[in-house]
């Protein structure tokens, strides 16, 4: 069983690297098998098709990112610093794994149910960690008491809107370096204004 788990993890890691570089459409099961010197038959033993492998890759990636985010946010000394760290890490992951996450831009009717569930869980995690930061800020007196769950949902929806509006303006799916910089600059500025509005009135 342990050997099987190791082989499965090897396949997932190989798929993650290749899809992150080439995108899902240009990656084949043959490519992944060659990368780790496995037979295609062995890949199909663990994953019946490319989409099922992709779902496992997304799940694996989200688990890794979640642990890294929690560790980074826990090291911050204030809720404001924690939110800005979350934003910085979030943008970094989007840039690093854009090719891998690109199928998430499909419409909900096009998304397979498994993927739909994974992306919903990722969004729920972002809202949860942000809510915890806002609670921390409220308890320390950094922020005024609010409906932290609702505030977190609004924040995540707003920064997602910034990303997609900038791409839509240029009718692009993949941002260039300048657009990534513009997205992050606007997200940071929005966060600064947004968080200032939560602070107690002097």
mmCIF file of N, CA, C and O in Angstrom, residues 26-129:
data_model
loop_
_atom_site.group_PDB
_atom_site.id
_atom_site.type_symbol
_atom_site.label_atom_id
_atom_site.label_comp_id
_atom_site.label_asym_id
_atom_site.label_seq_id
_atom_site.Cartn_x
_atom_site.Cartn_y
_atom_site.Cartn_z
ATOM 1 N N UNK A 26 -2.293 20.926 -23.463
ATOM 2 C CA UNK A 26 -1.092 20.482 -24.174
ATOM 3 C C UNK A 26 -0.352 19.363 -23.453
ATOM 4 O O UNK A 26 0.697 18.911 -23.925
ATOM 5 N N UNK A 27 -0.880 18.927 -22.321
ATOM 6 C CA UNK A 27 -0.264 17.828 -21.573
ATOM 7 C C UNK A 27 -0.994 16.525 -21.868
ATOM 8 O O UNK A 27 -2.228 16.488 -21.877
ATOM 9 N N UNK A 28 -0.224 15.468 -22.126
ATOM 10 C CA UNK A 28 -0.828 14.155 -22.372
ATOM 11 C C UNK A 28 -0.373 13.172 -21.302
ATOM 12 O O UNK A 28 0.637 13.383 -20.628
ATOM 13 N N UNK A 29 -1.113 12.104 -21.172
ATOM 14 C CA UNK A 29 -0.726 11.053 -20.230
ATOM 15 C C UNK A 29 0.611 10.435 -20.650
ATOM 16 O O UNK A 29 1.412 10.024 -19.810
ATOM 17 N N UNK A 30 0.874 10.399 -21.949
ATOM 18 C CA UNK A 30 2.145 9.876 -22.456
ATOM 19 C C UNK A 30 3.309 10.738 -21.963
ATOM 20 O O UNK A 30 4.349 10.214 -21.537
ATOM 21 N N UNK A 31 3.130 12.063 -22.024
ATOM 22 C CA UNK A 31 4.166 12.992 -21.543
ATOM 23 C C UNK A 31 4.494 12.730 -20.074
ATOM 24 O O UNK A 31 5.666 12.659 -19.684
ATOM 25 N N UNK A 32 3.450 12.613 -19.284
ATOM 26 C CA UNK A 32 3.634 12.423 -17.833
ATOM 27 C C UNK A 32 4.331 11.091 -17.559
ATOM 28 O O UNK A 32 5.242 11.015 -16.731
ATOM 29 N N UNK A 33 3.909 10.062 -18.262
ATOM 30 C CA UNK A 33 4.525 8.735 -18.082
ATOM 31 C C UNK A 33 6.018 8.774 -18.420
ATOM 32 O O UNK A 33 6.849 8.225 -17.698
ATOM 33 N N UNK A 34 6.366 9.459 -19.521
ATOM 34 C CA UNK A 34 7.783 9.566 -19.929
ATOM 35 C C UNK A 34 8.599 10.323 -18.887
ATOM 36 O O UNK A 34 9.757 9.983 -18.626
ATOM 37 N N UNK A 35 8.016 11.363 -18.299
ATOM 38 C CA UNK A 35 8.743 12.191 -17.335
ATOM 39 C C UNK A 35 9.246 11.393 -16.137
ATOM 40 O O UNK A 35 10.274 11.720 -15.549
ATOM 41 N N UNK A 36 8.500 10.351 -15.761
ATOM 42 C CA UNK A 36 8.883 9.574 -14.574
ATOM 43 C C UNK A 36 9.196 8.106 -14.917
ATOM 44 O O UNK A 36 9.290 7.260 -14.033
ATOM 45 N N UNK A 37 9.350 7.853 -16.222
ATOM 46 C CA UNK A 37 9.703 6.504 -16.705
ATOM 47 C C UNK A 37 8.712 5.441 -16.238
ATOM 48 O O UNK A 37 9.096 4.336 -15.834
ATOM 49 N N UNK A 38 7.430 5.791 -16.270
ATOM 50 C CA UNK A 38 6.350 4.847 -15.977
ATOM 51 C C UNK A 38 5.676 4.467 -17.290
ATOM 52 O O UNK A 38 5.718 5.217 -18.268
ATOM 53 N N UNK A 39 5.035 3.321 -17.308
ATOM 54 C CA UNK A 39 4.241 2.953 -18.478
ATOM 55 C C UNK A 39 2.895 3.683 -18.422
ATOM 56 O O UNK A 39 2.418 4.041 -17.338
ATOM 57 N N UNK A 40 2.299 3.889 -19.598
ATOM 58 C CA UNK A 40 0.969 4.512 -19.622
ATOM 59 C C UNK A 40 -0.044 3.630 -18.895
ATOM 60 O O UNK A 40 -0.960 4.136 -18.243
ATOM 61 N N UNK A 41 0.155 2.327 -18.999
ATOM 62 C CA UNK A 41 -0.756 1.390 -18.331
ATOM 63 C C UNK A 41 -0.761 1.621 -16.818
ATOM 64 O O UNK A 41 -1.805 1.543 -16.168
ATOM 65 N N UNK A 42 0.425 1.910 -16.258
ATOM 66 C CA UNK A 42 0.511 2.161 -14.823
ATOM 67 C C UNK A 42 -0.225 3.441 -14.450
ATOM 68 O O UNK A 42 -0.923 3.502 -13.432
ATOM 69 N N UNK A 43 -0.086 4.482 -15.287
ATOM 70 C CA UNK A 43 -0.820 5.723 -15.028
ATOM 71 C C UNK A 43 -2.327 5.471 -15.035
ATOM 72 O O UNK A 43 -3.055 5.951 -14.153
ATOM 73 N N UNK A 44 -2.778 4.701 -16.023
ATOM 74 C CA UNK A 44 -4.213 4.438 -16.130
ATOM 75 C C UNK A 44 -4.714 3.505 -15.025
ATOM 76 O O UNK A 44 -5.914 3.463 -14.748
ATOM 77 N N UNK A 45 -3.804 2.782 -14.392
ATOM 78 C CA UNK A 45 -4.183 1.958 -13.235
ATOM 79 C C UNK A 45 -4.622 2.850 -12.078
ATOM 80 O O UNK A 45 -5.574 2.541 -11.372
ATOM 81 N N UNK A 46 -3.894 3.963 -11.906
ATOM 82 C CA UNK A 46 -4.210 4.886 -10.806
ATOM 83 C C UNK A 46 -5.257 5.933 -11.192
ATOM 84 O O UNK A 46 -6.049 6.364 -10.356
ATOM 85 N N UNK A 47 -5.216 6.350 -12.471
ATOM 86 C CA UNK A 47 -6.132 7.407 -12.927
ATOM 87 C C UNK A 47 -6.737 6.998 -14.265
ATOM 88 O O UNK A 47 -6.000 6.826 -15.239
ATOM 89 N N UNK A 48 -8.040 6.837 -14.332
ATOM 90 C CA UNK A 48 -8.678 6.335 -15.561
ATOM 91 C C UNK A 48 -8.568 7.279 -16.758
ATOM 92 O O UNK A 48 -8.664 6.841 -17.896
ATOM 93 N N UNK A 49 -8.344 8.583 -16.506
ATOM 94 C CA UNK A 49 -8.185 9.532 -17.606
ATOM 95 C C UNK A 49 -7.448 10.778 -17.107
ATOM 96 O O UNK A 49 -7.181 10.920 -15.911
ATOM 97 N N UNK A 50 -7.125 11.660 -18.030
ATOM 98 C CA UNK A 50 -6.352 12.859 -17.691
ATOM 99 C C UNK A 50 -7.118 13.773 -16.729
ATOM 100 O O UNK A 50 -6.519 14.395 -15.844
ATOM 101 N N UNK A 51 -8.414 13.855 -16.903
ATOM 102 C CA UNK A 51 -9.212 14.747 -16.061
ATOM 103 C C UNK A 51 -9.214 14.294 -14.600
ATOM 104 O O UNK A 51 -9.120 15.120 -13.687
ATOM 105 N N UNK A 52 -9.307 12.978 -14.380
ATOM 106 C CA UNK A 52 -9.290 12.475 -13.003
ATOM 107 C C UNK A 52 -7.931 12.742 -12.354
ATOM 108 O O UNK A 52 -7.844 13.040 -11.159
ATOM 109 N N UNK A 53 -6.853 12.648 -13.155
ATOM 110 C CA UNK A 53 -5.520 12.979 -12.652
ATOM 111 C C UNK A 53 -5.444 14.469 -12.328
ATOM 112 O O UNK A 53 -4.904 14.866 -11.289
ATOM 113 N N UNK A 54 -6.002 15.288 -13.201
ATOM 114 C CA UNK A 54 -5.998 16.740 -12.982
ATOM 115 C C UNK A 54 -6.733 17.097 -11.680
ATOM 116 O O UNK A 54 -6.267 17.943 -10.913
ATOM 117 N N UNK A 55 -7.848 16.458 -11.426
ATOM 118 C CA UNK A 55 -8.601 16.701 -10.186
ATOM 119 C C UNK A 55 -7.733 16.376 -8.971
ATOM 120 O O UNK A 55 -7.702 17.125 -7.991
ATOM 121 N N UNK A 56 -7.005 15.266 -9.036
ATOM 122 C CA UNK A 56 -6.113 14.882 -7.930
ATOM 123 C C UNK A 56 -4.963 15.870 -7.775
ATOM 124 O O UNK A 56 -4.536 16.167 -6.654
ATOM 125 N N UNK A 57 -4.457 16.380 -8.895
ATOM 126 C CA UNK A 57 -3.390 17.387 -8.849
ATOM 127 C C UNK A 57 -3.887 18.653 -8.150
ATOM 128 O O UNK A 57 -3.197 19.220 -7.298
ATOM 129 N N UNK A 58 -5.076 19.097 -8.513
ATOM 130 C CA UNK A 58 -5.652 20.298 -7.898
ATOM 131 C C UNK A 58 -5.836 20.098 -6.396
ATOM 132 O O UNK A 58 -5.516 20.973 -5.583
ATOM 133 N N UNK A 59 -6.331 18.930 -6.009
ATOM 134 C CA UNK A 59 -6.535 18.637 -4.592
ATOM 135 C C UNK A 59 -5.198 18.647 -3.840
ATOM 136 O O UNK A 59 -5.081 19.210 -2.745
ATOM 137 N N UNK A 60 -4.190 18.019 -4.424
ATOM 138 C CA UNK A 60 -2.851 17.966 -3.827
ATOM 139 C C UNK A 60 -2.265 19.374 -3.693
ATOM 140 O O UNK A 60 -1.717 19.741 -2.651
ATOM 141 N N UNK A 61 -2.396 20.167 -4.746
ATOM 142 C CA UNK A 61 -1.864 21.527 -4.738
ATOM 143 C C UNK A 61 -2.556 22.384 -3.686
ATOM 144 O O UNK A 61 -1.906 23.120 -2.936
ATOM 145 N N UNK A 62 -3.866 22.290 -3.612
ATOM 146 C CA UNK A 62 -4.611 23.101 -2.661
ATOM 147 C C UNK A 62 -4.277 22.739 -1.216
ATOM 148 O O UNK A 62 -4.225 23.604 -0.342
ATOM 149 N N UNK A 63 -4.031 21.453 -0.990
ATOM 150 C CA UNK A 63 -3.635 21.016 0.353
ATOM 151 C C UNK A 63 -2.278 21.623 0.721
ATOM 152 O O UNK A 63 -2.090 22.121 1.835
ATOM 153 N N UNK A 64 -1.330 21.607 -0.232
ATOM 154 C CA UNK A 64 -0.003 22.168 0.012
ATOM 155 C C UNK A 64 -0.067 23.675 0.229
ATOM 156 O O UNK A 64 0.563 24.223 1.141
ATOM 157 N N UNK A 65 -0.834 24.360 -0.613
ATOM 158 C CA UNK A 65 -0.969 25.810 -0.504
ATOM 159 C C UNK A 65 -1.619 26.196 0.820
ATOM 160 O O UNK A 65 -1.203 27.166 1.475
ATOM 161 N N UNK A 66 -2.627 25.442 1.228
ATOM 162 C CA UNK A 66 -3.319 25.731 2.488
ATOM 163 C C UNK A 66 -2.356 25.705 3.664
ATOM 164 O O UNK A 66 -2.360 26.601 4.515
ATOM 165 N N UNK A 67 -1.496 24.682 3.695
ATOM 166 C CA UNK A 67 -0.531 24.572 4.799
ATOM 167 C C UNK A 67 0.457 25.734 4.781
ATOM 168 O O UNK A 67 0.799 26.297 5.830
ATOM 169 N N UNK A 68 0.918 26.102 3.586
ATOM 170 C CA UNK A 68 1.873 27.207 3.456
ATOM 171 C C UNK A 68 1.241 28.534 3.862
ATOM 172 O O UNK A 68 1.878 29.369 4.518
ATOM 173 N N UNK A 69 -0.013 28.743 3.470
ATOM 174 C CA UNK A 69 -0.708 29.982 3.815
ATOM 175 C C UNK A 69 -0.887 30.126 5.321
ATOM 176 O O UNK A 69 -0.652 31.194 5.888
ATOM 177 N N UNK A 70 -1.328 29.058 5.957
ATOM 178 C CA UNK A 70 -1.548 29.088 7.407
ATOM 179 C C UNK A 70 -0.231 29.405 8.123
ATOM 180 O O UNK A 70 -0.190 30.230 9.044
ATOM 181 N N UNK A 71 0.854 28.766 7.685
ATOM 182 C CA UNK A 71 2.156 28.990 8.307
ATOM 183 C C UNK A 71 2.592 30.448 8.144
ATOM 184 O O UNK A 71 3.076 31.077 9.087
ATOM 185 N N UNK A 72 2.413 31.012 6.939
ATOM 186 C CA UNK A 72 2.837 32.386 6.666
ATOM 187 C C UNK A 72 1.998 33.393 7.454
ATOM 188 O O UNK A 72 2.534 34.338 8.040
ATOM 189 N N UNK A 73 0.692 33.187 7.481
ATOM 190 C CA UNK A 73 -0.210 34.112 8.173
ATOM 191 C C UNK A 73 0.003 34.058 9.686
ATOM 192 O O UNK A 73 -0.058 35.082 10.370
ATOM 193 N N UNK A 74 0.277 32.877 10.212
ATOM 194 C CA UNK A 74 0.489 32.728 11.658
ATOM 195 C C UNK A 74 1.720 33.494 12.146
ATOM 196 O O UNK A 74 1.822 33.838 13.322
ATOM 197 N N UNK A 75 2.655 33.759 11.246
ATOM 198 C CA UNK A 75 3.883 34.471 11.636
ATOM 199 C C UNK A 75 3.690 35.990 11.679
ATOM 200 O O UNK A 75 4.567 36.705 12.159
ATOM 201 N N UNK A 76 2.567 36.477 11.159
ATOM 202 C CA UNK A 76 2.352 37.930 11.136
ATOM 203 C C UNK A 76 1.967 38.431 12.517
ATOM 204 O O UNK A 76 1.408 37.692 13.326
ATOM 205 N N UNK A 77 2.265 39.715 12.772
ATOM 206 C CA UNK A 77 2.068 40.261 14.122
ATOM 207 C C UNK A 77 0.758 41.041 14.278
ATOM 208 O O UNK A 77 0.415 41.442 15.387
ATOM 209 N N UNK A 78 0.052 41.275 13.184
ATOM 210 C CA UNK A 78 -1.233 41.970 13.263
ATOM 211 C C UNK A 78 -2.172 41.404 12.207
ATOM 212 O O UNK A 78 -1.723 40.759 11.249
ATOM 213 N N UNK A 79 -3.470 41.666 12.377
ATOM 214 C CA UNK A 79 -4.445 41.185 11.404
ATOM 215 C C UNK A 79 -4.238 41.858 10.053
ATOM 216 O O UNK A 79 -4.339 41.214 8.999
ATOM 217 N N UNK A 80 -3.929 43.150 10.066
ATOM 218 C CA UNK A 80 -3.681 43.876 8.807
ATOM 219 C C UNK A 80 -2.503 43.268 8.061
ATOM 220 O O UNK A 80 -2.570 43.016 6.855
ATOM 221 N N UNK A 81 -1.426 43.013 8.778
ATOM 222 C CA UNK A 81 -0.249 42.381 8.168
ATOM 223 C C UNK A 81 -0.613 40.995 7.635
ATOM 224 O O UNK A 81 -0.147 40.584 6.564
ATOM 225 N N UNK A 82 -1.448 40.277 8.368
ATOM 226 C CA UNK A 82 -1.868 38.947 7.943
ATOM 227 C C UNK A 82 -2.667 38.984 6.654
ATOM 228 O O UNK A 82 -2.466 38.146 5.757
ATOM 229 N N UNK A 83 -3.571 39.955 6.535
ATOM 230 C CA UNK A 83 -4.382 40.079 5.312
ATOM 231 C C UNK A 83 -3.487 40.417 4.121
ATOM 232 O O UNK A 83 -3.646 39.857 3.028
ATOM 233 N N UNK A 84 -2.535 41.323 4.318
ATOM 234 C CA UNK A 84 -1.636 41.701 3.225
ATOM 235 C C UNK A 84 -0.744 40.525 2.831
ATOM 236 O O UNK A 84 -0.423 40.342 1.655
ATOM 237 N N UNK A 85 -0.338 39.724 3.814
ATOM 238 C CA UNK A 85 0.450 38.520 3.530
ATOM 239 C C UNK A 85 -0.386 37.523 2.724
ATOM 240 O O UNK A 85 0.110 36.914 1.757
ATOM 241 N N UNK A 86 -1.641 37.351 3.109
ATOM 242 C CA UNK A 86 -2.546 36.458 2.382
ATOM 243 C C UNK A 86 -2.675 36.902 0.931
ATOM 244 O O UNK A 86 -2.623 36.080 0.000
ATOM 245 N N UNK A 87 -2.812 38.191 0.731
ATOM 246 C CA UNK A 87 -2.948 38.751 -0.611
ATOM 247 C C UNK A 87 -1.687 38.512 -1.438
ATOM 248 O O UNK A 87 -1.756 38.121 -2.599
ATOM 249 N N UNK A 88 -0.530 38.757 -0.822
ATOM 250 C CA UNK A 88 0.747 38.569 -1.508
ATOM 251 C C UNK A 88 0.956 37.108 -1.905
ATOM 252 O O UNK A 88 1.350 36.805 -3.040
ATOM 253 N N UNK A 89 0.694 36.207 -0.972
ATOM 254 C CA UNK A 89 0.850 34.775 -1.253
ATOM 255 C C UNK A 89 -0.141 34.318 -2.322
ATOM 256 O O UNK A 89 0.198 33.542 -3.222
ATOM 257 N N UNK A 90 -1.371 34.802 -2.226
ATOM 258 C CA UNK A 90 -2.417 34.437 -3.182
ATOM 259 C C UNK A 90 -1.997 34.823 -4.598
ATOM 260 O O UNK A 90 -2.112 34.031 -5.524
ATOM 261 N N UNK A 91 -1.498 36.048 -4.753
ATOM 262 C CA UNK A 91 -1.069 36.512 -6.069
ATOM 263 C C UNK A 91 0.124 35.696 -6.565
ATOM 264 O O UNK A 91 0.222 35.360 -7.747
ATOM 265 N N UNK A 92 1.036 35.368 -5.652
ATOM 266 C CA UNK A 92 2.192 34.555 -6.022
ATOM 267 C C UNK A 92 1.784 33.186 -6.531
ATOM 268 O O UNK A 92 2.330 32.701 -7.536
ATOM 269 N N UNK A 93 0.820 32.554 -5.876
ATOM 270 C CA UNK A 93 0.352 31.237 -6.316
ATOM 271 C C UNK A 93 -0.352 31.323 -7.664
ATOM 272 O O UNK A 93 -0.193 30.437 -8.521
ATOM 273 N N UNK A 94 -1.135 32.382 -7.869
ATOM 274 C CA UNK A 94 -1.837 32.543 -9.148
ATOM 275 C C UNK A 94 -0.831 32.671 -10.288
ATOM 276 O O UNK A 94 -0.996 32.066 -11.350
ATOM 277 N N UNK A 95 0.238 33.442 -10.054
ATOM 278 C CA UNK A 95 1.266 33.595 -11.089
ATOM 279 C C UNK A 95 1.999 32.280 -11.344
ATOM 280 O O UNK A 95 2.211 31.886 -12.490
ATOM 281 N N UNK A 96 2.385 31.613 -10.276
ATOM 282 C CA UNK A 96 3.170 30.381 -10.404
ATOM 283 C C UNK A 96 2.377 29.250 -11.047
ATOM 284 O O UNK A 96 2.912 28.478 -11.854
ATOM 285 N N UNK A 97 1.095 29.164 -10.703
ATOM 286 C CA UNK A 97 0.299 28.019 -11.156
ATOM 287 C C UNK A 97 -0.812 28.421 -12.129
ATOM 288 O O UNK A 97 -1.808 27.719 -12.250
ATOM 289 N N UNK A 98 -0.620 29.530 -12.836
ATOM 290 C CA UNK A 98 -1.702 30.015 -13.692
ATOM 291 C C UNK A 98 -2.118 28.997 -14.741
ATOM 292 O O UNK A 98 -3.307 28.765 -14.968
ATOM 293 N N UNK A 99 -1.140 28.389 -15.408
ATOM 294 C CA UNK A 99 -1.470 27.389 -16.432
ATOM 295 C C UNK A 99 -2.251 26.228 -15.842
ATOM 296 O O UNK A 99 -3.140 25.657 -16.477
ATOM 297 N N UNK A 100 -1.909 25.870 -14.617
ATOM 298 C CA UNK A 100 -2.556 24.737 -13.974
ATOM 299 C C UNK A 100 -3.976 25.086 -13.528
ATOM 300 O O UNK A 100 -4.879 24.259 -13.576
ATOM 301 N N UNK A 101 -4.181 26.343 -13.124
ATOM 302 C CA UNK A 101 -5.493 26.765 -12.628
ATOM 303 C C UNK A 101 -6.401 27.294 -13.728
ATOM 304 O O UNK A 101 -7.582 27.527 -13.484
ATOM 305 N N UNK A 102 -5.873 27.474 -14.930
ATOM 306 C CA UNK A 102 -6.630 28.087 -16.019
ATOM 307 C C UNK A 102 -7.982 27.430 -16.303
ATOM 308 O O UNK A 102 -8.962 28.122 -16.565
ATOM 309 N N UNK A 103 -8.102 26.079 -16.245
ATOM 310 C CA UNK A 103 -9.423 25.481 -16.486
ATOM 311 C C UNK A 103 -10.486 25.926 -15.493
ATOM 312 O O UNK A 103 -11.674 25.778 -15.746
ATOM 313 N N UNK A 104 -10.096 26.492 -14.341
ATOM 314 C CA UNK A 104 -11.078 26.976 -13.380
ATOM 315 C C UNK A 104 -11.832 28.173 -13.914
ATOM 316 O O UNK A 104 -12.846 28.592 -13.344
ATOM 317 N N UNK A 105 -11.352 28.769 -15.035
ATOM 318 C CA UNK A 105 -12.024 29.925 -15.614
ATOM 319 C C UNK A 105 -13.182 29.504 -16.524
ATOM 320 O O UNK A 105 -13.871 30.352 -17.072
ATOM 321 N N UNK A 106 -13.373 28.205 -16.697
ATOM 322 C CA UNK A 106 -14.508 27.737 -17.487
ATOM 323 C C UNK A 106 -15.798 28.084 -16.748
ATOM 324 O O UNK A 106 -15.806 28.295 -15.542
ATOM 325 N N UNK A 107 -16.879 28.114 -17.488
ATOM 326 C CA UNK A 107 -18.159 28.389 -16.831
ATOM 327 C C UNK A 107 -18.539 27.205 -15.942
ATOM 328 O O UNK A 107 -18.062 26.088 -16.132
ATOM 329 N N UNK A 108 -19.404 27.455 -14.953
ATOM 330 C CA UNK A 108 -19.795 26.405 -14.022
ATOM 331 C C UNK A 108 -20.435 25.214 -14.741
ATOM 332 O O UNK A 108 -20.302 24.083 -14.315
ATOM 333 N N UNK A 109 -21.120 25.476 -15.863
ATOM 334 C CA UNK A 109 -21.759 24.372 -16.578
ATOM 335 C C UNK A 109 -20.726 23.488 -17.268
ATOM 336 O O UNK A 109 -20.979 22.325 -17.533
ATOM 337 N N UNK A 110 -19.540 24.052 -17.562
ATOM 338 C CA UNK A 110 -18.488 23.279 -18.228
ATOM 339 C C UNK A 110 -17.618 22.523 -17.233
ATOM 340 O O UNK A 110 -16.991 21.533 -17.591
ATOM 341 N N UNK A 111 -17.563 22.999 -15.992
ATOM 342 C CA UNK A 111 -16.696 22.378 -14.995
ATOM 343 C C UNK A 111 -17.230 21.019 -14.562
ATOM 344 O O UNK A 111 -18.401 20.909 -14.197
ATOM 345 N N UNK A 112 -16.387 19.975 -14.572
ATOM 346 C CA UNK A 112 -16.811 18.692 -14.003
ATOM 347 C C UNK A 112 -17.150 18.872 -12.515
ATOM 348 O O UNK A 112 -16.581 19.736 -11.841
ATOM 349 N N UNK A 113 -18.038 18.056 -12.015
ATOM 350 C CA UNK A 113 -18.519 18.216 -10.631
ATOM 351 C C UNK A 113 -17.376 18.142 -9.616
ATOM 352 O O UNK A 113 -17.355 18.913 -8.648
ATOM 353 N N UNK A 114 -16.428 17.230 -9.830
ATOM 354 C CA UNK A 114 -15.298 17.102 -8.902
ATOM 355 C C UNK A 114 -14.484 18.388 -8.820
ATOM 356 O O UNK A 114 -14.077 18.820 -7.747
ATOM 357 N N UNK A 115 -14.243 18.994 -9.991
ATOM 358 C CA UNK A 115 -13.466 20.238 -10.016
ATOM 359 C C UNK A 115 -14.260 21.381 -9.394
ATOM 360 O O UNK A 115 -13.706 22.203 -8.671
ATOM 361 N N UNK A 116 -15.521 21.426 -9.723
ATOM 362 C CA UNK A 116 -16.406 22.445 -9.151
ATOM 363 C C UNK A 116 -16.320 22.410 -7.625
ATOM 364 O O UNK A 116 -16.188 23.446 -6.971
ATOM 365 N N UNK A 117 -16.340 21.218 -7.077
ATOM 366 C CA UNK A 117 -16.258 21.043 -5.627
ATOM 367 C C UNK A 117 -14.904 21.508 -5.086
ATOM 368 O O UNK A 117 -14.830 22.190 -4.058
ATOM 369 N N UNK A 118 -13.812 21.167 -5.779
ATOM 370 C CA UNK A 118 -12.467 21.549 -5.319
ATOM 371 C C UNK A 118 -12.307 23.068 -5.293
ATOM 372 O O UNK A 118 -11.773 23.629 -4.329
ATOM 373 N N UNK A 119 -12.751 23.747 -6.348
ATOM 374 C CA UNK A 119 -12.591 25.196 -6.404
ATOM 375 C C UNK A 119 -13.510 25.890 -5.381
ATOM 376 O O UNK A 119 -13.130 26.928 -4.826
ATOM 377 N N UNK A 120 -14.668 25.321 -5.134
ATOM 378 C CA UNK A 120 -15.537 25.874 -4.093
ATOM 379 C C UNK A 120 -14.891 25.731 -2.717
ATOM 380 O O UNK A 120 -14.975 26.630 -1.870
ATOM 381 N N UNK A 121 -14.235 24.588 -2.494
ATOM 382 C CA UNK A 121 -13.548 24.376 -1.210
ATOM 383 C C UNK A 121 -12.372 25.330 -1.045
ATOM 384 O O UNK A 121 -12.095 25.813 0.055
ATOM 385 N N UNK A 122 -11.669 25.605 -2.153
ATOM 386 C CA UNK A 122 -10.540 26.547 -2.094
ATOM 387 C C UNK A 122 -11.040 27.945 -1.736
ATOM 388 O O UNK A 122 -10.429 28.648 -0.916
ATOM 389 N N UNK A 123 -12.133 28.354 -2.340
ATOM 390 C CA UNK A 123 -12.706 29.668 -2.036
ATOM 391 C C UNK A 123 -13.172 29.711 -0.582
ATOM 392 O O UNK A 123 -12.967 30.710 0.123
ATOM 393 N N UNK A 124 -13.782 28.629 -0.121
ATOM 394 C CA UNK A 124 -14.244 28.564 1.271
ATOM 395 C C UNK A 124 -13.071 28.660 2.237
ATOM 396 O O UNK A 124 -13.177 29.285 3.306
ATOM 397 N N UNK A 125 -11.933 28.068 1.860
ATOM 398 C CA UNK A 125 -10.743 28.140 2.712
ATOM 399 C C UNK A 125 -10.229 29.571 2.798
ATOM 400 O O UNK A 125 -9.848 30.048 3.868
ATOM 401 N N UNK A 126 -10.190 30.257 1.645
ATOM 402 C CA UNK A 126 -9.750 31.658 1.645
ATOM 403 C C UNK A 126 -10.629 32.505 2.560
ATOM 404 O O UNK A 126 -10.128 33.328 3.333
ATOM 405 N N UNK A 127 -11.917 32.288 2.461
ATOM 406 C CA UNK A 127 -12.857 33.045 3.300
ATOM 407 C C UNK A 127 -12.660 32.698 4.774
ATOM 408 O O UNK A 127 -12.676 33.584 5.643
ATOM 409 N N UNK A 128 -12.417 31.429 5.050
ATOM 410 C CA UNK A 128 -12.221 30.996 6.441
ATOM 411 C C UNK A 128 -10.984 31.631 7.055
ATOM 412 O O UNK A 128 -11.031 32.159 8.178
ATOM 413 N N UNK A 129 -9.843 31.594 6.334
ATOM 414 C CA UNK A 129 -8.601 32.139 6.887
ATOM 415 C C UNK A 129 -8.695 33.656 7.033
ATOM 416 O O UNK A 129 -8.187 34.240 7.998
#
